[in-house]
Tab-separated table of C-alpha atoms in Angstrom:
chain	number	residue	atom	x	y	z
A	1	UNK	CA	-39.839	237.162	82.809
A	2	UNK	CA	-43.319	235.707	82.246
A	3	UNK	CA	-46.399	237.788	81.645
A	4	UNK	CA	-49.556	236.131	82.969
A	5	UNK	CA	-52.850	237.890	82.260
A	6	UNK	CA	-55.483	237.264	84.896
A	7	UNK	CA	-57.843	240.271	84.898
A	8	UNK	CA	-60.739	239.829	82.459
A	9	UNK	CA	-60.740	243.480	81.392
A	10	UNK	CA	-57.000	243.810	81.035
A	11	UNK	CA	-55.310	244.274	77.651
A	12	UNK	CA	-51.549	244.006	77.496
A	13	UNK	CA	-49.631	245.506	74.615
A	14	UNK	CA	-46.271	243.961	73.704
A	15	UNK	CA	-43.869	245.886	71.498
A	16	UNK	CA	-41.698	243.989	69.039
A	17	UNK	CA	-38.612	244.860	71.045
A	18	UNK	CA	-39.904	242.905	74.044
A	19	UNK	CA	-38.539	239.447	74.663
A	20	UNK	CA	-41.205	237.824	76.838
A	21	UNK	CA	-40.533	234.285	77.904
A	22	UNK	CA	-44.119	233.236	77.263
A	23	UNK	CA	-47.624	234.466	76.497
A	24	UNK	CA	-50.206	233.122	78.963
A	25	UNK	CA	-53.736	234.428	78.467
A	26	UNK	CA	-56.487	233.917	81.047
A	27	UNK	CA	-60.285	233.906	81.009
A	28	UNK	CA	-61.858	236.647	78.856
A	29	UNK	CA	-58.497	238.393	78.572
A	30	UNK	CA	-56.905	239.934	75.482
A	31	UNK	CA	-53.230	240.032	74.632
A	32	UNK	CA	-52.325	242.443	71.817
A	33	UNK	CA	-48.880	242.303	70.261
A	34	UNK	CA	-47.031	243.873	67.378
A	35	UNK	CA	-44.721	240.865	67.210
A	36	UNK	CA	-41.537	239.714	68.880
A	37	UNK	CA	-39.730	236.691	70.306
A	38	UNK	CA	-41.537	234.434	72.808
A	39	UNK	CA	-41.077	231.036	74.361
A	40	UNK	CA	-44.607	229.712	73.768
A	41	UNK	CA	-48.285	230.733	73.720
A	42	UNK	CA	-50.813	229.280	76.149
A	43	UNK	CA	-54.558	230.023	76.128
A	44	UNK	CA	-55.445	229.203	79.723
A	45	UNK	CA	-59.001	230.508	80.126
A	46	UNK	CA	-62.248	230.493	78.163
A	47	UNK	CA	-62.584	233.566	75.942
A	48	UNK	CA	-58.827	234.184	75.818
A	49	UNK	CA	-57.960	236.361	72.823
A	50	UNK	CA	-54.614	236.998	71.134
A	51	UNK	CA	-54.531	239.890	68.664
A	52	UNK	CA	-51.454	240.150	66.443
A	53	UNK	CA	-51.461	243.590	64.825
A	54	UNK	CA	-48.080	243.826	63.094
A	55	UNK	CA	-44.796	242.091	62.344
A	56	UNK	CA	-43.941	238.453	63.115
A	57	UNK	CA	-44.283	236.355	66.270
A	58	UNK	CA	-41.367	233.982	66.748
A	59	UNK	CA	-41.846	231.113	69.180
A	60	UNK	CA	-38.312	229.842	69.405
A	61	UNK	CA	-37.547	229.414	73.061
A	62	UNK	CA	-35.680	226.336	74.279
A	63	UNK	CA	-36.299	226.566	78.027
A	64	UNK	CA	-39.003	223.889	78.399
A	65	UNK	CA	-40.963	221.149	76.678
A	66	UNK	CA	-43.576	223.780	75.812
A	67	UNK	CA	-41.084	225.946	73.959
A	68	UNK	CA	-42.010	226.922	70.434
A	69	UNK	CA	-45.580	225.655	70.682
A	70	UNK	CA	-49.196	226.796	71.114
A	71	UNK	CA	-51.417	225.351	73.869
A	72	UNK	CA	-55.149	225.503	74.620
A	73	UNK	CA	-56.464	224.405	78.014
A	74	UNK	CA	-59.417	222.214	78.904
A	75	UNK	CA	-62.903	223.742	78.541
A	76	UNK	CA	-61.330	226.665	76.731
A	77	UNK	CA	-62.474	228.300	73.513
A	78	UNK	CA	-59.865	230.848	72.493
A	79	UNK	CA	-59.164	233.042	69.481
A	80	UNK	CA	-55.939	233.854	67.663
A	81	UNK	CA	-56.535	236.858	65.405
A	82	UNK	CA	-54.127	238.388	62.888
A	83	UNK	CA	-54.718	241.802	61.360
A	84	UNK	CA	-51.252	241.795	59.808
A	85	UNK	CA	-49.884	240.208	56.649
A	86	UNK	CA	-47.058	238.760	58.742
A	87	UNK	CA	-47.226	235.403	60.456
A	88	UNK	CA	-46.440	233.159	63.416
A	89	UNK	CA	-43.428	230.868	63.416
A	90	UNK	CA	-43.439	227.739	65.565
A	91	UNK	CA	-39.784	226.916	65.981
A	92	UNK	CA	-39.327	224.448	68.804
A	93	UNK	CA	-36.076	222.509	68.864
A	94	UNK	CA	-32.813	223.347	67.171
A	95	UNK	CA	-33.806	225.844	64.470
A	96	UNK	CA	-30.711	225.056	62.438
A	97	UNK	CA	-31.935	221.477	61.939
A	98	UNK	CA	-35.214	219.570	61.707
A	99	UNK	CA	-37.711	220.732	64.315
A	100	UNK	CA	-41.356	220.262	65.276
A	101	UNK	CA	-43.972	222.906	65.955
A	102	UNK	CA	-47.033	221.833	67.958
A	103	UNK	CA	-50.585	223.060	68.433
A	104	UNK	CA	-51.917	221.113	71.402
A	105	UNK	CA	-55.129	220.908	73.414
A	106	UNK	CA	-56.539	218.553	76.035
A	107	UNK	CA	-59.381	217.125	73.937
A	108	UNK	CA	-60.931	218.063	70.597
A	109	UNK	CA	-64.265	218.260	72.441
A	110	UNK	CA	-63.073	220.665	75.148
A	111	UNK	CA	-60.171	222.639	73.626
A	112	UNK	CA	-61.160	224.964	70.774
A	113	UNK	CA	-58.959	227.451	68.952
A	114	UNK	CA	-60.445	229.878	66.429
A	115	UNK	CA	-57.709	230.776	63.962
A	116	UNK	CA	-58.447	233.990	62.083
A	117	UNK	CA	-54.998	234.041	60.594
A	118	UNK	CA	-52.923	234.857	57.569
A	119	UNK	CA	-49.844	232.692	58.138
A	120	UNK	CA	-49.274	229.991	60.753
A	121	UNK	CA	-46.097	228.077	60.028
A	122	UNK	CA	-43.168	225.999	61.232
A	123	UNK	CA	-41.076	227.112	58.308
A	124	UNK	CA	-38.114	229.459	58.673
A	125	UNK	CA	-34.963	230.285	56.768
A	126	UNK	CA	-32.703	228.251	59.018
A	127	UNK	CA	-34.730	225.022	58.909
A	128	UNK	CA	-36.652	223.894	55.874
A	129	UNK	CA	-37.679	220.504	57.239
A	130	UNK	CA	-40.083	221.208	60.060
A	131	UNK	CA	-43.156	219.228	61.009
A	132	UNK	CA	-46.396	220.671	62.350
A	133	UNK	CA	-48.165	218.436	64.880
A	134	UNK	CA	-51.759	219.222	65.841
A	135	UNK	CA	-53.434	217.114	68.517
A	136	UNK	CA	-56.405	216.951	70.905
A	137	UNK	CA	-57.985	220.171	69.706
A	138	UNK	CA	-60.663	221.704	67.471
A	139	UNK	CA	-59.319	224.234	64.977
A	140	UNK	CA	-61.915	226.561	63.472
A	141	UNK	CA	-60.083	228.300	60.664
A	142	UNK	CA	-61.255	231.492	58.996
A	143	UNK	CA	-58.547	232.180	56.435
A	144	UNK	CA	-57.508	235.729	55.638
A	145	UNK	CA	-55.392	234.623	52.727
A	146	UNK	CA	-55.277	236.992	49.743
A	147	UNK	CA	-54.811	234.759	46.700
A	148	UNK	CA	-54.129	237.598	44.278
A	149	UNK	CA	-51.419	239.131	46.451
A	150	UNK	CA	-49.711	235.813	47.305
A	151	UNK	CA	-50.055	233.688	44.198
A	152	UNK	CA	-46.815	231.857	44.990
A	153	UNK	CA	-48.143	230.659	48.358
A	154	UNK	CA	-45.140	232.158	50.152
A	155	UNK	CA	-47.337	232.809	53.163
A	156	UNK	CA	-49.843	229.983	53.142
A	157	UNK	CA	-52.228	229.873	56.085
A	158	UNK	CA	-50.657	226.669	57.392
A	159	UNK	CA	-47.153	225.821	56.267
A	160	UNK	CA	-44.667	223.096	57.139
A	161	UNK	CA	-42.603	220.321	55.598
A	162	UNK	CA	-45.306	217.846	56.615
A	163	UNK	CA	-48.377	217.785	58.854
A	164	UNK	CA	-49.703	215.363	61.452
A	165	UNK	CA	-53.225	215.766	62.877
A	166	UNK	CA	-54.247	213.428	65.694
A	167	UNK	CA	-57.560	213.516	67.576
A	168	UNK	CA	-58.204	216.847	65.910
A	169	UNK	CA	-61.328	218.432	64.458
A	170	UNK	CA	-60.396	220.740	61.592
A	171	UNK	CA	-63.187	223.065	60.457
A	172	UNK	CA	-62.620	225.288	57.446
A	173	UNK	CA	-65.216	227.984	58.000
A	174	UNK	CA	-67.406	229.622	55.398
A	175	UNK	CA	-65.372	232.703	54.423
A	176	UNK	CA	-66.579	236.194	55.185
A	177	UNK	CA	-64.854	237.264	51.980
A	178	UNK	CA	-63.434	235.449	48.980
A	179	UNK	CA	-60.624	233.578	50.730
A	180	UNK	CA	-59.112	230.112	50.742
A	181	UNK	CA	-57.290	228.103	53.405
A	182	UNK	CA	-53.958	227.148	51.875
A	183	UNK	CA	-51.689	224.610	53.484
A	184	UNK	CA	-48.301	224.267	51.883
A	185	UNK	CA	-45.529	221.693	52.014
A	186	UNK	CA	-42.202	223.422	51.703
A	187	UNK	CA	-39.506	222.683	49.187
A	188	UNK	CA	-37.036	220.319	50.790
A	189	UNK	CA	-39.790	218.404	52.560
A	190	UNK	CA	-39.475	214.683	53.075
A	191	UNK	CA	-40.074	212.211	50.291
A	192	UNK	CA	-41.835	209.005	51.300
A	193	UNK	CA	-43.832	210.604	54.130
A	194	UNK	CA	-47.561	210.806	54.673
A	195	UNK	CA	-47.416	214.496	54.017
A	196	UNK	CA	-50.875	215.434	55.339
A	197	UNK	CA	-51.809	212.761	57.870
A	198	UNK	CA	-55.057	212.696	59.866
A	199	UNK	CA	-55.645	209.996	62.493
A	200	UNK	CA	-58.791	209.639	64.643
A	201	UNK	CA	-59.715	213.117	63.530
A	202	UNK	CA	-62.482	214.933	61.658
A	203	UNK	CA	-62.415	217.383	58.752
A	204	UNK	CA	-65.302	219.703	57.871
A	205	UNK	CA	-65.166	222.065	54.892
A	206	UNK	CA	-68.139	224.394	55.082
A	207	UNK	CA	-70.166	225.813	52.195
A	208	UNK	CA	-68.158	228.373	50.224
A	209	UNK	CA	-64.887	227.434	51.925
A	210	UNK	CA	-61.909	225.788	50.261
A	211	UNK	CA	-59.110	223.676	51.713
A	212	UNK	CA	-56.220	223.664	49.276
A	213	UNK	CA	-53.349	221.295	49.994
A	214	UNK	CA	-50.340	222.435	47.997
A	215	UNK	CA	-47.380	220.166	47.285
A	216	UNK	CA	-44.311	221.455	45.392
A	217	UNK	CA	-43.125	219.468	42.405
A	218	UNK	CA	-39.929	218.394	44.160
A	219	UNK	CA	-41.727	216.823	47.148
A	220	UNK	CA	-42.599	213.280	46.164
A	221	UNK	CA	-44.890	212.137	48.927
A	222	UNK	CA	-46.405	208.770	49.675
A	223	UNK	CA	-50.083	209.008	50.630
A	224	UNK	CA	-49.985	212.793	50.369
A	225	UNK	CA	-53.355	213.139	52.082
A	226	UNK	CA	-53.902	210.177	54.373
A	227	UNK	CA	-57.053	209.665	56.434
A	228	UNK	CA	-57.144	207.015	59.150
A	229	UNK	CA	-60.432	206.613	60.993
A	230	UNK	CA	-61.227	210.182	59.992
A	231	UNK	CA	-64.563	211.370	58.555
A	232	UNK	CA	-64.325	214.080	55.902
A	233	UNK	CA	-67.374	216.228	55.119
A	234	UNK	CA	-67.120	218.507	52.097
A	235	UNK	CA	-69.742	221.171	51.483
A	236	UNK	CA	-67.193	223.537	49.923
A	237	UNK	CA	-64.085	222.438	48.054
A	238	UNK	CA	-61.157	220.118	48.795
A	239	UNK	CA	-58.400	220.814	46.306
A	240	UNK	CA	-55.156	218.834	46.105
A	241	UNK	CA	-52.676	220.603	43.849
A	242	UNK	CA	-49.158	219.517	42.984
A	243	UNK	CA	-46.757	218.917	40.153
A	244	UNK	CA	-45.610	215.421	41.119
A	245	UNK	CA	-47.442	212.418	39.715
A	246	UNK	CA	-46.753	210.211	42.740
A	247	UNK	CA	-48.934	212.250	45.093
A	248	UNK	CA	-52.259	210.724	46.069
A	249	UNK	CA	-55.297	210.757	48.321
A	250	UNK	CA	-55.521	207.699	50.589
A	251	UNK	CA	-58.786	206.998	52.434
A	252	UNK	CA	-57.819	204.589	55.206
A	253	UNK	CA	-59.862	202.098	57.184
A	254	UNK	CA	-62.678	203.542	59.271
A	255	UNK	CA	-62.783	206.818	57.363
A	256	UNK	CA	-65.856	208.179	55.610
A	257	UNK	CA	-66.239	210.743	52.849
A	258	UNK	CA	-69.426	212.775	52.611
A	259	UNK	CA	-69.751	215.021	49.576
A	260	UNK	CA	-72.694	217.336	50.161
A	261	UNK	CA	-74.720	219.227	47.565
A	262	UNK	CA	-72.416	221.777	45.949
A	263	UNK	CA	-69.271	220.143	47.314
A	264	UNK	CA	-66.216	219.460	45.129
A	265	UNK	CA	-63.225	217.149	45.657
A	266	UNK	CA	-60.275	217.224	43.278
A	267	UNK	CA	-57.175	215.020	43.365
A	268	UNK	CA	-53.983	215.352	41.347
A	269	UNK	CA	-53.236	211.768	40.375
A	270	UNK	CA	-54.570	208.815	42.328
A	271	UNK	CA	-57.186	207.819	44.875
A	272	UNK	CA	-56.689	204.799	47.138
A	273	UNK	CA	-59.375	203.314	49.377
A	274	UNK	CA	-59.455	200.812	52.222
A	275	UNK	CA	-62.669	199.718	53.955
A	276	UNK	CA	-64.514	203.010	53.757
A	277	UNK	CA	-67.919	204.510	53.054
A	278	UNK	CA	-68.353	207.312	50.530
A	279	UNK	CA	-71.652	209.205	50.596
A	280	UNK	CA	-72.361	211.176	47.439
A	281	UNK	CA	-75.058	213.815	47.765
A	282	UNK	CA	-73.561	215.432	44.671
A	283	UNK	CA	-71.707	214.123	41.622
A	284	UNK	CA	-68.067	213.179	42.214
A	285	UNK	CA	-66.203	213.549	38.966
A	286	UNK	CA	-62.785	211.926	39.261
A	287	UNK	CA	-61.847	213.165	35.802
A	288	UNK	CA	-59.213	213.848	34.587
A	289	UNK	CA	-56.176	211.743	35.351
A	290	UNK	CA	-57.385	209.741	38.330
A	291	UNK	CA	-56.288	206.181	38.997
A	292	UNK	CA	-58.742	205.042	41.673
A	293	UNK	CA	-57.992	201.812	43.535
A	294	UNK	CA	-59.715	199.765	46.206
A	295	UNK	CA	-56.762	198.123	47.885
A	296	UNK	CA	-56.462	194.394	48.607
A	297	UNK	CA	-58.835	192.768	51.146
A	298	UNK	CA	-61.089	195.824	51.511
A	299	UNK	CA	-64.743	196.795	50.987
A	300	UNK	CA	-65.532	200.285	49.734
A	301	UNK	CA	-69.179	201.339	49.719
A	302	UNK	CA	-70.524	204.159	47.562
A	303	UNK	CA	-73.934	205.529	48.577
A	304	UNK	CA	-75.166	207.671	45.677
A	305	UNK	CA	-78.265	209.872	45.766
A	306	UNK	CA	-80.831	209.948	42.973
A	307	UNK	CA	-79.693	212.114	40.091
A	308	UNK	CA	-76.042	212.055	41.236
A	309	UNK	CA	-73.102	210.188	39.748
A	310	UNK	CA	-69.707	208.694	40.416
A	311	UNK	CA	-67.629	209.334	37.295
A	312	UNK	CA	-64.160	208.048	36.456
A	313	UNK	CA	-63.083	208.451	32.852
A	314	UNK	CA	-59.644	206.899	33.306
A	315	UNK	CA	-59.180	203.803	35.497
A	316	UNK	CA	-60.800	202.165	38.528
A	317	UNK	CA	-59.208	199.107	40.167
A	318	UNK	CA	-60.536	196.525	42.639
A	319	UNK	CA	-57.940	194.613	44.666
A	320	UNK	CA	-57.620	191.011	45.787
A	321	UNK	CA	-60.625	189.734	47.786
A	322	UNK	CA	-62.011	193.278	47.717
A	323	UNK	CA	-65.511	194.536	47.005
A	324	UNK	CA	-66.755	197.662	45.263
A	325	UNK	CA	-70.316	198.075	46.552
A	326	UNK	CA	-72.495	200.568	44.669
A	327	UNK	CA	-75.737	201.537	46.432
A	328	UNK	CA	-78.494	204.102	46.075
A	329	UNK	CA	-80.718	205.605	43.401
A	330	UNK	CA	-77.935	207.387	41.516
A	331	UNK	CA	-75.608	206.137	38.782
A	332	UNK	CA	-71.991	205.274	38.038
A	333	UNK	CA	-69.924	205.829	34.889
A	334	UNK	CA	-66.489	204.182	34.658
A	335	UNK	CA	-64.345	204.189	31.542
A	336	UNK	CA	-62.214	201.200	32.511
A	337	UNK	CA	-62.638	198.853	35.496
A	338	UNK	CA	-59.773	196.499	36.266
A	339	UNK	CA	-58.690	194.018	38.929
A	340	UNK	CA	-54.965	194.501	38.441
A	341	UNK	CA	-52.750	197.559	38.768
A	342	UNK	CA	-49.153	196.544	39.350
A	343	UNK	CA	-47.808	199.961	40.341
A	344	UNK	CA	-50.364	200.139	43.187
A	345	UNK	CA	-49.822	196.481	44.214
A	346	UNK	CA	-53.506	195.853	43.455
A	347	UNK	CA	-53.773	192.111	42.863
A	348	UNK	CA	-57.350	191.337	41.902
A	349	UNK	CA	-57.910	187.612	42.501
A	350	UNK	CA	-61.572	187.251	43.598
A	351	UNK	CA	-62.308	190.962	43.278
A	352	UNK	CA	-66.049	191.679	43.286
A	353	UNK	CA	-68.364	194.299	41.804
A	354	UNK	CA	-71.687	194.449	43.675
A	355	UNK	CA	-74.217	196.666	41.881
A	356	UNK	CA	-77.137	197.887	43.971
A	357	UNK	CA	-77.224	201.341	42.411
A	358	UNK	CA	-79.905	202.304	39.869
A	359	UNK	CA	-77.512	202.075	36.930
A	360	UNK	CA	-73.822	201.489	36.345
A	361	UNK	CA	-72.023	201.798	33.002
A	362	UNK	CA	-68.539	200.393	32.384
A	363	UNK	CA	-67.056	200.992	28.957
A	364	UNK	CA	-64.324	198.352	29.329
A	365	UNK	CA	-64.018	195.617	31.954
A	366	UNK	CA	-60.341	194.632	31.739
A	367	UNK	CA	-59.522	191.568	33.825
A	368	UNK	CA	-56.275	190.045	34.941
A	369	UNK	CA	-55.350	186.849	33.128
A	370	UNK	CA	-56.943	183.659	34.534
A	371	UNK	CA	-58.092	185.398	37.745
A	372	UNK	CA	-61.706	185.211	38.908
A	373	UNK	CA	-63.772	188.394	38.926
A	374	UNK	CA	-67.164	188.308	40.654
A	375	UNK	CA	-70.281	190.202	39.604
A	376	UNK	CA	-73.567	190.569	41.441
A	377	UNK	CA	-76.417	192.830	40.320
A	378	UNK	CA	-79.567	193.512	42.341
A	379	UNK	CA	-82.943	192.920	40.684
A	380	UNK	CA	-83.800	196.626	40.471
A	381	UNK	CA	-80.353	197.613	39.114
A	382	UNK	CA	-78.810	197.613	35.643
A	383	UNK	CA	-75.130	197.055	34.831
A	384	UNK	CA	-74.160	197.962	31.248
A	385	UNK	CA	-70.749	196.780	30.025
A	386	UNK	CA	-69.228	197.736	26.702
A	387	UNK	CA	-66.706	194.914	26.428
A	388	UNK	CA	-64.882	192.378	28.599
A	389	UNK	CA	-61.213	191.901	27.721
A	390	UNK	CA	-58.141	190.186	29.128
A	391	UNK	CA	-55.184	192.225	30.283
A	392	UNK	CA	-52.946	190.170	27.990
A	393	UNK	CA	-54.191	189.586	24.471
A	394	UNK	CA	-55.216	185.973	23.969
A	395	UNK	CA	-55.420	185.150	27.685
A	396	UNK	CA	-58.552	183.804	29.405
A	397	UNK	CA	-60.697	185.731	31.865
A	398	UNK	CA	-63.037	184.104	34.366
A	399	UNK	CA	-66.228	185.862	35.464
A	400	UNK	CA	-68.201	184.463	38.416
A	401	UNK	CA	-71.857	185.461	38.255
A	402	UNK	CA	-74.207	185.445	41.244
A	403	UNK	CA	-77.012	182.885	41.129
A	404	UNK	CA	-79.884	185.394	41.172
A	405	UNK	CA	-79.068	187.756	38.296
A	406	UNK	CA	-82.287	188.278	36.330
A	407	UNK	CA	-82.854	189.068	32.685
A	408	UNK	CA	-82.039	192.691	31.866
A	409	UNK	CA	-79.775	193.278	34.881
A	410	UNK	CA	-76.554	192.814	32.894
A	411	UNK	CA	-76.302	194.271	29.400
A	412	UNK	CA	-73.234	193.887	27.155
A	413	UNK	CA	-73.153	196.165	24.132
A	414	UNK	CA	-69.925	195.709	22.158
A	415	UNK	CA	-69.348	191.936	22.019
A	416	UNK	CA	-71.838	190.818	19.383
A	417	UNK	CA	-69.393	188.626	17.447
A	418	UNK	CA	-68.360	186.821	20.598
A	419	UNK	CA	-71.587	186.419	22.565
A	420	UNK	CA	-73.713	185.194	19.684
A	421	UNK	CA	-71.467	182.112	19.402
A	422	UNK	CA	-70.507	181.789	23.088
A	423	UNK	CA	-69.264	178.302	23.881
A	424	UNK	CA	-66.709	178.078	26.714
A	425	UNK	CA	-65.823	174.527	25.731
A	426	UNK	CA	-64.530	175.665	22.369
A	427	UNK	CA	-60.799	176.127	22.007
A	428	UNK	CA	-59.850	179.771	21.761
A	429	UNK	CA	-62.793	181.114	23.761
A	430	UNK	CA	-61.321	183.845	25.989
A	431	UNK	CA	-64.160	184.335	28.504
A	432	UNK	CA	-65.760	181.828	30.835
A	433	UNK	CA	-68.853	182.547	32.949
A	434	UNK	CA	-68.695	180.570	36.204
A	435	UNK	CA	-70.926	179.756	39.132
A	436	UNK	CA	-71.023	182.126	42.094
A	437	UNK	CA	-68.349	180.201	44.002
A	438	UNK	CA	-66.219	179.776	40.881
A	439	UNK	CA	-66.270	175.989	41.108
A	440	UNK	CA	-67.751	175.244	37.666
A	441	UNK	CA	-68.520	176.758	34.295
A	442	UNK	CA	-72.163	177.690	33.826
A	443	UNK	CA	-74.151	175.811	31.191
A	444	UNK	CA	-76.167	177.648	28.563
A	445	UNK	CA	-79.860	177.012	29.010
A	446	UNK	CA	-79.323	175.470	32.461
A	447	UNK	CA	-77.897	178.145	34.748
A	448	UNK	CA	-76.776	180.713	32.176
A	449	UNK	CA	-78.667	182.590	29.478
A	450	UNK	CA	-77.173	184.955	26.882
A	451	UNK	CA	-79.765	186.608	24.643
A	452	UNK	CA	-79.860	189.517	22.234
A	453	UNK	CA	-82.279	192.125	23.588
A	454	UNK	CA	-83.716	192.746	20.121
A	455	UNK	CA	-82.955	191.191	16.769
A	456	UNK	CA	-79.939	192.935	15.284
A	457	UNK	CA	-79.398	195.287	18.250
A	458	UNK	CA	-76.002	193.825	19.119
A	459	UNK	CA	-76.858	194.282	22.807
A	460	UNK	CA	-77.019	191.130	24.919
A	461	UNK	CA	-78.474	190.416	28.317
A	462	UNK	CA	-76.676	187.866	30.485
A	463	UNK	CA	-78.570	186.301	33.387
A	464	UNK	CA	-78.510	183.304	35.703
A	465	UNK	CA	-82.076	183.121	37.021
A	466	UNK	CA	-85.315	182.698	35.092
A	467	UNK	CA	-87.717	185.375	36.376
A	468	UNK	CA	-91.263	184.910	37.583
A	469	UNK	CA	-93.982	186.192	35.195
A	470	UNK	CA	-94.763	189.172	37.447
A	471	UNK	CA	-91.197	190.424	36.981
A	472	UNK	CA	-91.313	190.670	33.174
A	473	UNK	CA	-92.695	194.230	33.025
A	474	UNK	CA	-89.988	195.456	35.363
A	475	UNK	CA	-87.346	193.705	33.296
A	476	UNK	CA	-88.423	195.213	29.986
A	477	UNK	CA	-88.425	198.657	31.582
A	478	UNK	CA	-84.923	198.112	32.976
A	479	UNK	CA	-83.643	196.984	29.574
A	480	UNK	CA	-85.073	200.105	27.943
A	481	UNK	CA	-83.458	202.394	30.535
A	482	UNK	CA	-80.125	200.654	30.198
A	483	UNK	CA	-80.205	200.948	26.426
A	484	UNK	CA	-81.039	204.667	26.575
A	485	UNK	CA	-78.208	205.289	29.072
A	486	UNK	CA	-75.758	203.464	26.843
A	487	UNK	CA	-76.797	205.340	23.695
A	488	UNK	CA	-76.395	208.651	25.529
A	489	UNK	CA	-72.926	207.669	26.714
A	490	UNK	CA	-71.937	206.579	23.215
């Protein structure tokens, strides 16, 4: 039999022994249950409230397409509240095999579900490969997870073998107490899947909140967290934890990352970026262990506030025909910048670094053999490079410089022996500086100047445009700032 609540003041209590076909909750109604077996849950009216006080709820019916799932109607804001340490199991389909549990609304703008929960999962003992699909809904999550009591994540707030979010707004709310939203991929989950996939969605992590995406060591996922046309705003903490080195964070085309003041993003191994915009209102430290790559044929823009930094102490890669655009009044520190990373299929022919940020420091610029790498630096920016080397010892690297790079915009600090005798026509010279389109080598004293900033300093400025007299004061100031930044880094 079905129990449909229609009176706004009515509260229905369901004992665990009951076997209701479904839970349908109407406008301003409350359904209180101490657990049991049900077909599905449907929040049909605004203000609908489900209060789970004890034991587990099992949604494992097979009578209809809705079976095993949770639904929220149009123009409905509902609440699912758990005051028990037990959870909810979405078990649609054959529970002895792979199954899918769904949380479904009509639109993320009109269907809202407030989850004040401890455990919301598709996982069960009979089926350890279940997918959770969330679509057309806003989920406001206030986790009640007790980290100390459940250190092994056995009852993570959201749990499945892999997750798919489509047209969903996920809001991790500022906690009322010290709690964290854990989502966990179960052992036995699929290798090669986009394990946490968001498409045409939105993620907001509020101040003081944490979204922790946990991946077991035996789940080797491809694009573990994958964003497609999905803005991510982090005012709290996004934490990707796992024991498998192949897991990564992939920011797909049309997505944006906004790291607000006090926000933190960690990643276990690698960061991949398509055409995206990353707004840094706080420092993003990719250290340690991050291989960050802009994939082939993409443009990734970093907008960095004054006093903030993008830091990568391991490796940053720019793919074929791709651009790394650095903008703002902040700074960038990269240990090694490359245009080739075979394991990521990053092939850096015609990769470009466009510096419009106040200062950028690259300890080593390692370039793929015989491939062109483009550099452009705005007049009010400074790019400091330690050394430029070929990927293969003895090979030649080709650097295309923009036509309007002024004196003091590019500083090279650790190539004194090479730059003081630079002559690309000489046999054995491993670096060639080319015109902006790469069609010809630049000529010293004609369209290329390489000069030591001060006698015996070992620091050289490389430029392609002779400045106007009014620009000299600005140039000397930029050189001084660049030198100070380098000495501090050293």
